[in-house]
Coordinates of C-alpha atoms in Angstrom, one line a residue:
X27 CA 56.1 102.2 74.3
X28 CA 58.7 103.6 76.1
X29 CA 60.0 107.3 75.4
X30 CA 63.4 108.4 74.5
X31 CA 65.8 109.0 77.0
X32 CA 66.4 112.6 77.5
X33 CA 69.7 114.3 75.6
X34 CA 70.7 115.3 80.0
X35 CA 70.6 111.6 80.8
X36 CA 72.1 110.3 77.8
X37 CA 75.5 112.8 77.8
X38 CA 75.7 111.8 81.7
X39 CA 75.8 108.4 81.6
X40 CA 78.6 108.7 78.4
X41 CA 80.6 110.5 81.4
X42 CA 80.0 107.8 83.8
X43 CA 81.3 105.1 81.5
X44 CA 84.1 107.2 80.7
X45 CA 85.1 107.4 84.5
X46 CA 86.9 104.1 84.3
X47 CA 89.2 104.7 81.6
X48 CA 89.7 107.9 82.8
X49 CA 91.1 106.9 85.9
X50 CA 93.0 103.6 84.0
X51 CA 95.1 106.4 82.2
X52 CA 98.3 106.8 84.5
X53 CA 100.2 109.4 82.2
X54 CA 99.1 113.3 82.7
X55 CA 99.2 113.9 79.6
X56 CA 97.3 110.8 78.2
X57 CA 94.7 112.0 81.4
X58 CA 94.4 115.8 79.9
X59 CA 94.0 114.7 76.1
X60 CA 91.6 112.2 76.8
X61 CA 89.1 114.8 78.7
X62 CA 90.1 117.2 75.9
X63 CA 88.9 114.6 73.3
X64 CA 85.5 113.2 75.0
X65 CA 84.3 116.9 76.5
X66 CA 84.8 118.2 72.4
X67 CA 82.4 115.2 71.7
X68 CA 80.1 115.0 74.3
X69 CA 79.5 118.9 75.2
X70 CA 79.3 119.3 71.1
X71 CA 82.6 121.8 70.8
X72 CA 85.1 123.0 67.9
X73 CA 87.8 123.8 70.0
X74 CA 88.4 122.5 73.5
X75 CA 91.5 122.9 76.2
X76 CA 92.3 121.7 79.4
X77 CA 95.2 123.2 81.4
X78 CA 96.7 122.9 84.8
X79 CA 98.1 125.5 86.9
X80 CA 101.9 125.6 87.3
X81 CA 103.5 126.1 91.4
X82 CA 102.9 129.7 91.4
X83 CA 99.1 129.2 91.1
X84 CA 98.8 131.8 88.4
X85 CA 99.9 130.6 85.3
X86 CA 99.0 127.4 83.2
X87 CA 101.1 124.5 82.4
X88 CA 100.6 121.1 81.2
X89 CA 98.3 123.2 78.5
X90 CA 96.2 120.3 75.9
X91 CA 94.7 121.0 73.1
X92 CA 91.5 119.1 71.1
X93 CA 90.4 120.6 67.6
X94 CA 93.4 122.1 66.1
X95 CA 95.9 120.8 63.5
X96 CA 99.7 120.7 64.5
X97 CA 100.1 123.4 61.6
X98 CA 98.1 125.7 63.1
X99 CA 99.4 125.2 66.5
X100 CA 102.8 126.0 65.6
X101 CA 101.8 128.8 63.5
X102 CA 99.7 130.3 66.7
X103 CA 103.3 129.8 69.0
X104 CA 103.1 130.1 72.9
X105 CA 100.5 128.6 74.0
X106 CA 97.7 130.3 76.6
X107 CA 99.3 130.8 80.5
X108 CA 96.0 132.4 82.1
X109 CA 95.4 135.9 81.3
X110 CA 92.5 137.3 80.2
X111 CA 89.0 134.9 80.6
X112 CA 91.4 132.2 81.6
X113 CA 92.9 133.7 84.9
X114 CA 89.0 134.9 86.0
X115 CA 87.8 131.1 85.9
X116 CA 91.0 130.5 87.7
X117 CA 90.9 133.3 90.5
X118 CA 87.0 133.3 90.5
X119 CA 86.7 129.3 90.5
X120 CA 83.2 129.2 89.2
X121 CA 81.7 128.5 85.4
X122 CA 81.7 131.1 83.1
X123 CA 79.8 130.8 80.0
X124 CA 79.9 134.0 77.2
X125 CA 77.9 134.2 74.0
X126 CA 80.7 136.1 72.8
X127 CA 84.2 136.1 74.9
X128 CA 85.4 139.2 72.9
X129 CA 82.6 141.2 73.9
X130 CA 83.7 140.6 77.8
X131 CA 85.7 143.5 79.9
X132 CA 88.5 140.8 80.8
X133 CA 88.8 139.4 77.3
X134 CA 92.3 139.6 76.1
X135 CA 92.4 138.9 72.4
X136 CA 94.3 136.3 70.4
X137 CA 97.1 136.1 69.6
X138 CA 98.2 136.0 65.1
X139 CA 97.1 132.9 63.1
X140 CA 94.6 132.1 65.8
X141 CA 91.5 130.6 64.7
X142 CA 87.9 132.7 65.4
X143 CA 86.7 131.9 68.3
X144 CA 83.2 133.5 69.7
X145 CA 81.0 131.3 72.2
X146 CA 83.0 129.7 74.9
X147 CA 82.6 128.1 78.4
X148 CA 84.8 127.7 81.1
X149 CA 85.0 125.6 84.4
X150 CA 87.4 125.3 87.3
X151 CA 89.1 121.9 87.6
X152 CA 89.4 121.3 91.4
X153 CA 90.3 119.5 94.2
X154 CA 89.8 119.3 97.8
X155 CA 92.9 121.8 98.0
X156 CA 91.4 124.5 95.3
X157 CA 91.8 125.3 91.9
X158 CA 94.6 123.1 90.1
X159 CA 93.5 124.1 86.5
X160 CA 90.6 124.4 84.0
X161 CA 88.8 123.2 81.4
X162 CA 87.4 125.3 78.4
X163 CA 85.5 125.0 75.3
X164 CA 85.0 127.1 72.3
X165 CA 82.7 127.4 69.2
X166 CA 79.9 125.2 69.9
X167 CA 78.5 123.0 67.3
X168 CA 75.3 123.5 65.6
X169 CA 74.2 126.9 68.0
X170 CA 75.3 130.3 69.2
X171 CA 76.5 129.4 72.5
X172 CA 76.5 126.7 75.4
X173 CA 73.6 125.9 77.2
X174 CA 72.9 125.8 80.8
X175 CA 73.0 121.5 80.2
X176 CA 76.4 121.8 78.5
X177 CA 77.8 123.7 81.7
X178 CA 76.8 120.8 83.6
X179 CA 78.4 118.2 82.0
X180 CA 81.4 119.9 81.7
X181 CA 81.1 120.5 85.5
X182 CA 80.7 116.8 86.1
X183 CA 83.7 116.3 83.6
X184 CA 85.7 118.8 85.4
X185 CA 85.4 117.2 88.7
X186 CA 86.2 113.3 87.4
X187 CA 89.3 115.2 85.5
X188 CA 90.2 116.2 89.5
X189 CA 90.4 113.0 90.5
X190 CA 92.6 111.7 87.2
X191 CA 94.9 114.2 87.6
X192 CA 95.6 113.6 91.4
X193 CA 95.7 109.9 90.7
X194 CA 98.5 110.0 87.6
X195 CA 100.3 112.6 89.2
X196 CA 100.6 110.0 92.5
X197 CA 101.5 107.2 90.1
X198 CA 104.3 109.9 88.6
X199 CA 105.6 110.5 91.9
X200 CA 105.4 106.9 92.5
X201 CA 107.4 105.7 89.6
X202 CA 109.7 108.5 90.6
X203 CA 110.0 107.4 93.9
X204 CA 110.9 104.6 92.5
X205 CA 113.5 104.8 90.0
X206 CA 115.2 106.6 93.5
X207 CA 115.0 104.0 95.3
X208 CA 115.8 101.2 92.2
X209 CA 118.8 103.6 91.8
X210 CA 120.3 104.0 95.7
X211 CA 119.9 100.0 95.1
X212 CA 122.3 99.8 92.2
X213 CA 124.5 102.2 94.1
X214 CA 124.4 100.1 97.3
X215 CA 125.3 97.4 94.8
X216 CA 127.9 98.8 93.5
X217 CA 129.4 100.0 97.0
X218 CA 128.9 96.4 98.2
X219 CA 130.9 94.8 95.7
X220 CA 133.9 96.6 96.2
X221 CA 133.8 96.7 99.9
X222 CA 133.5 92.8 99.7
X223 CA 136.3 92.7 97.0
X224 CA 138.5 94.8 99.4
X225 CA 137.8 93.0 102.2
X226 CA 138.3 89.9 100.4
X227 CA 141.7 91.0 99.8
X228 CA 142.8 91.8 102.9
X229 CA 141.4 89.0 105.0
X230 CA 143.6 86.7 102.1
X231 CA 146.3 88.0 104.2
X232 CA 145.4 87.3 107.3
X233 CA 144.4 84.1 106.2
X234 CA 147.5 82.7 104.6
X235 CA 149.5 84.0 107.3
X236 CA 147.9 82.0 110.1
X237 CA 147.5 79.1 108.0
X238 CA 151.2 79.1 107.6
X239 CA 151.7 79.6 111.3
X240 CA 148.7 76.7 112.1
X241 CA 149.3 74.0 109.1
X242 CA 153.3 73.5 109.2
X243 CA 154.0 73.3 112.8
X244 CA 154.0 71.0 115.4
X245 CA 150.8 71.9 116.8
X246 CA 151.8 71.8 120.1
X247 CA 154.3 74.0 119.8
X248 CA 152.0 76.2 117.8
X249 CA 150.4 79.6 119.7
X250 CA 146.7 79.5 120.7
X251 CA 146.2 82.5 119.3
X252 CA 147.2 81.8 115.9
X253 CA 144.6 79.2 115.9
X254 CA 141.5 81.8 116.9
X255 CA 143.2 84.0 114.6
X256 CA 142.7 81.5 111.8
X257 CA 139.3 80.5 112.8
X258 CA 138.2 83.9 113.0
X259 CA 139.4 84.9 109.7
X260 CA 137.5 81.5 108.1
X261 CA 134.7 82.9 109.5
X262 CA 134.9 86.3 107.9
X263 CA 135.2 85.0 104.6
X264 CA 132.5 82.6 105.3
X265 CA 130.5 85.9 106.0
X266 CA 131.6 87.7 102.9
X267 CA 130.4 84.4 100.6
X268 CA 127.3 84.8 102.7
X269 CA 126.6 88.3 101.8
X270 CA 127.9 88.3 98.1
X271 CA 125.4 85.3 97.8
X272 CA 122.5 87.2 99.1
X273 CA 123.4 90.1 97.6
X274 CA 123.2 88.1 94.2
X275 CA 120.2 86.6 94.6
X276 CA 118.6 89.8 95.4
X277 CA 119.8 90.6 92.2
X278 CA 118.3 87.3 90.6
X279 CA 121.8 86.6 89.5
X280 CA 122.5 83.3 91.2
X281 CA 122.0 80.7 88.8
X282 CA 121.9 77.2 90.0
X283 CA 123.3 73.9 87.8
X284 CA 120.8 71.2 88.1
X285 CA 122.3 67.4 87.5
X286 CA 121.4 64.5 89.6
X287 CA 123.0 64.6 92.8
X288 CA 124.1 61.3 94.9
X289 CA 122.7 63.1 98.2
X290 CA 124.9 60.3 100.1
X291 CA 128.1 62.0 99.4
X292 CA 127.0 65.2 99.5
X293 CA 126.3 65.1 102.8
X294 CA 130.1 63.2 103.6
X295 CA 131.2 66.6 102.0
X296 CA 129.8 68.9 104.3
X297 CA 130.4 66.6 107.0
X298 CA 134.0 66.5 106.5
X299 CA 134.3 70.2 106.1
X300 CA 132.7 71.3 109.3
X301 CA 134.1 68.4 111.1
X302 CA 137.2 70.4 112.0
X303 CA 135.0 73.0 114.0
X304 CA 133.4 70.0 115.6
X305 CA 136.8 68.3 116.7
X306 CA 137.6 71.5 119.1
X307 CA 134.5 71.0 120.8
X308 CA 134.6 67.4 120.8
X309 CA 131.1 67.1 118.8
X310 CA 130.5 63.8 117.1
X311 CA 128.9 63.4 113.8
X312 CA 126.3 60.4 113.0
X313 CA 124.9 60.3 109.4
X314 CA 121.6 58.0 108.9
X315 CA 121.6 57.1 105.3
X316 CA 119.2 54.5 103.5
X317 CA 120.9 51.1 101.5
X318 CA 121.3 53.0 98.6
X319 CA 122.1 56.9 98.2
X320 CA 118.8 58.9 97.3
X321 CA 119.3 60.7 94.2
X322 CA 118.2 64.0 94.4
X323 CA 117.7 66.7 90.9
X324 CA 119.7 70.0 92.2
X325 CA 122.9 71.9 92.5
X326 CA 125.2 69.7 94.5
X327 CA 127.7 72.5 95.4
X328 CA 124.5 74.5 96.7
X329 CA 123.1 71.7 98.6
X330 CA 126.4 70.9 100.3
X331 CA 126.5 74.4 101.4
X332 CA 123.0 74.5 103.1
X333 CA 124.5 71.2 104.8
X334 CA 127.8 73.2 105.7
X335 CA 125.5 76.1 107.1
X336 CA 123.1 73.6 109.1
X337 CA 125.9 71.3 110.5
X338 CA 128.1 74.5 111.6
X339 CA 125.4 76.0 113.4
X340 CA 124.0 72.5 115.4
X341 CA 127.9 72.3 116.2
X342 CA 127.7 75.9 117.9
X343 CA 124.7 75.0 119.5
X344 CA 125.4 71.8 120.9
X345 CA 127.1 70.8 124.5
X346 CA 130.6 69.6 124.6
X347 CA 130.7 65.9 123.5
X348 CA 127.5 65.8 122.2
X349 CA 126.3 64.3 118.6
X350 CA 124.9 65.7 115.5
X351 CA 123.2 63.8 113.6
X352 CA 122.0 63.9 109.8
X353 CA 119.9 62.0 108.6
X354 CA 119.0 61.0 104.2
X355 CA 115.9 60.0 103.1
X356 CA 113.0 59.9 100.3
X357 CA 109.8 61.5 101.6
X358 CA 107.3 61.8 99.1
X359 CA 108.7 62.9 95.7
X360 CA 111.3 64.8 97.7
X361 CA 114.8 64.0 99.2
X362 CA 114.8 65.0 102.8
X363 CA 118.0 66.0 104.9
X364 CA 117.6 66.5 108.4
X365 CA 120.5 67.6 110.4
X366 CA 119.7 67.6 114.8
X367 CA 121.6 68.8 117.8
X368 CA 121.2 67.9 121.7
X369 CA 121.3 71.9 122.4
X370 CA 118.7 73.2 124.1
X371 CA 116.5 73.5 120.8
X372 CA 114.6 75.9 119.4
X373 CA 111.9 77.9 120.7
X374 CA 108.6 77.9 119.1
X375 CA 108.1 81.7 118.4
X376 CA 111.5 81.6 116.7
X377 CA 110.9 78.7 114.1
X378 CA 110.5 81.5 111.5
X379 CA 112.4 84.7 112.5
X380 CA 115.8 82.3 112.8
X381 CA 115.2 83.1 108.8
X382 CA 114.6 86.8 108.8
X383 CA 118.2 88.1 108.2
X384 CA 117.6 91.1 110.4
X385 CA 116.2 88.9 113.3
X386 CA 118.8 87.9 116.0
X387 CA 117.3 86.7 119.0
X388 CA 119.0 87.2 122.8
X389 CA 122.1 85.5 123.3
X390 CA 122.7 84.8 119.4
X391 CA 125.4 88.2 119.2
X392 CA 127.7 86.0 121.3
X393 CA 126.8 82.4 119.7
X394 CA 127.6 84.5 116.0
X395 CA 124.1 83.2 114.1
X396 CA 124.9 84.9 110.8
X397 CA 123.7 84.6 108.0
X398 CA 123.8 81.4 107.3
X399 CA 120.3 80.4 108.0
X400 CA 118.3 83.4 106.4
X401 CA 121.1 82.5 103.3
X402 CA 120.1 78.6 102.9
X403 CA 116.2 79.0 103.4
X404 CA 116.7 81.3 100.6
X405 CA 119.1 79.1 98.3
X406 CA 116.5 75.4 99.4
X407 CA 114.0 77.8 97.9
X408 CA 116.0 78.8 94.7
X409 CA 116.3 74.6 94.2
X410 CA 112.4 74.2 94.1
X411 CA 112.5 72.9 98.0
X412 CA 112.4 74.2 101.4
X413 CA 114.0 74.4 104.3
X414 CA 112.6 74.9 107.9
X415 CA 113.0 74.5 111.7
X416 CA 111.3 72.1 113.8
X417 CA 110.5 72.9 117.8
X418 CA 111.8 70.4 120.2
X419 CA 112.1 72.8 123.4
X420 CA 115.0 71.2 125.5
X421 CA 115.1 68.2 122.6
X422 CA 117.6 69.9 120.5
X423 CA 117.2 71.8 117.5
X424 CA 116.0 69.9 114.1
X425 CA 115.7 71.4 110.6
X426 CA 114.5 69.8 107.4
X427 CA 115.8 70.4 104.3
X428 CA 114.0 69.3 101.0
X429 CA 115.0 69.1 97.7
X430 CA 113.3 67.5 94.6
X431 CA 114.2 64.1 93.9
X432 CA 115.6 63.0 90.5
X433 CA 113.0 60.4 89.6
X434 CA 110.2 62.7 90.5
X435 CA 111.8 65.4 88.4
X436 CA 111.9 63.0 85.0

């Protein structure tokens, strides 16, 4: 027959399985009045306290207390700052265990409508830094005073409260880190929507201005520079869409409408829209499509403008009379667009980073990459498909965009 585990054992392993939910606790507070709680229990104690020191390294803060009513807590008033008993376990940082605290030269009374209090013991809470606080315990239950065994496991208490504290104070400064940087967010929000309203409003000018100069003349008789002047301020609003769009979708504010979509004249729409661009560089556009017009469960307008994005940018990249072609089709489940240029294609190690919106790669400053890219990977996404680049080195440049098809989607 086995024999009874000894009392030591038994009170250690109740602080062992205590360690996890001591550390699960993120909240100070919730840290301090749960070790106040278990050490009255465990150790066997009326009245217990644990208290942390304040920045000067002197005085308490953060002070808990286990065993006392809220009525006698208020009628007691300021709680304990570290005088007395309390400051020597503090400066001394080693156990002190009394038979009768009043009896000791540093004792340094109560204060009114304080309970009696006679045995007590005492131990440093502290970290690799020193002393951040302590833990005490009054009145023991059922004897005269704390044993040599209670010490202990408070000592052993002491030291998992160390690493509690240090780990909820991180996850305060953590949260707090955060809410800064959640807040500078909302402020860099705020400061980009009315940047991109202002600029909206003055590029409306520039706009309409050369459009006027551009659209109702002869267009021989019409000055060069009003037509770079009008291309370059379509661009800039194309870049201020761009950048309001990822801005909302960082936000999770860029809802899509999902209908079928004829895929067939989507793709004429982009098509026609970019084929303007493609006329001054005498690019010629070839679209691929299948008897009948895949039907595809998405945002048309959203689709069209990944198109837009991907047919503006093979036109940049191509040679002067050279094609672009796009190509609809149903690959598995999925409608497939694929839009290809006879540039000089794109290089392995840059089938992903053309995505990464802070990514430009030599030679793409001058060819204006923006943001168009990084922007439709992230709206093909926000459809439920994809969108990515395929290497042909010296082939021309390929992407591939899916989106769900509508039979697959019923």
């Amino acid at each position: 027959m086995s024999s009874p585990i000894p009392a030591t054992q038994s009170r250690m392993e109740r602080v062992i399985r205590e360690v996890p939910d001591l550390m699960a606790e993120l909240r100070l507070e919730g840290v301090l009045q749960r070790v106040a709680d278990f050490a009255a229990e465990v150790v066997g104690a009326r009245y217990v306290a644990v208290g942390l020191l304040a920045p000067d390294r002197r005085t308490l803060r953060n002070f808990i207390v286990s065993g006392m009513s809220e009525p006698v807590r208020t009628a007691i008033g300021k709680l304990p700052v570290g005088r007395g008993i309390l400051g020597l376990v503090i400066r001394e940082g080693k156990p002190i265990r009394l038979r009768d605290l009043s009896a000791h030269p540093a004792s340094a009374g109560f204060p009114p409508n304080h309970p009696p209090m006679k045995s007590f013991l005492g131990v440093p809470i502290a970290t690799r830094e020193g002393v951040i606080g302590e833990l005490y315990l009054t009145e023991k239950i059922g004897a005269d005073e704390f044993t040599e065994e209670d010490q202990h496991i408070a000592g052993l208490l002491a030291i998992t409260t160390a690493s509690a504290v240090e780990n909820a104070r991180l996850f305060g400064e953590q949260s707090r880190l955060m809410e800064e940087v959640q807040q500078l967010h909302r402020s860099r929000e705020r400061f980009f929507a009315m940047v991109n309203h202002e600029l909206r409003n003055a590029l409306a000018a520039v706009y309409g201005w050369a459009e006027m100069l551009v659209r109702r003349k002869d267009p021989a008789t019409v000055p060069r520079a009003a037509f770079e002047i009008l291309d370059s301020a379509e661009q800039a609003v194309a870049l201020i869409s761009d950048l309001l769009d990822l801005s909302r979708l960082d936000e999770d504010r860029l809802r899509p409408v999902f209908r079928s979509v004829d895929c067939s004249i989507v793709a004429r729409t982009a098509i026609q829209r970019v084929t303007p661009a493609a006329e001054e560089r005498a690019v010629k556009f070839r679209l691929n499509l299948p008897g009948e017009g895949p039907l595809a469960w998405t945002d048309a307008h959203r689709v069209e403008q990944i198109l837009v994005n991907l047919l503006r940018n093979a036109v940049r990249h191509s040679p002067k009379g050279g094609d672009v072609t796009t190509t609809v089709g149903l690959e598995g489940g999925r409608v497939v667009f694929k839009v290809e240029d006879q540039g000089p294609g794109i290089p392995t190690d840059q089938v992903e980073s053309i995505f990464d919106v802070y990514v430009t790669s030599a030679g793409e400053e001058r060819l204006g990459h923006g943001l168009g890219l990084p922007l439709s990977r992230r709206l093909a996404q926000l459809l439920g498909g994809d969108l990515t680049a395929i290497s042909r080195p010296g082939a021309g440049g390929l992407f591939v965009l899916g989106v769900p098809a509508a039979e697959t989607v019923s």
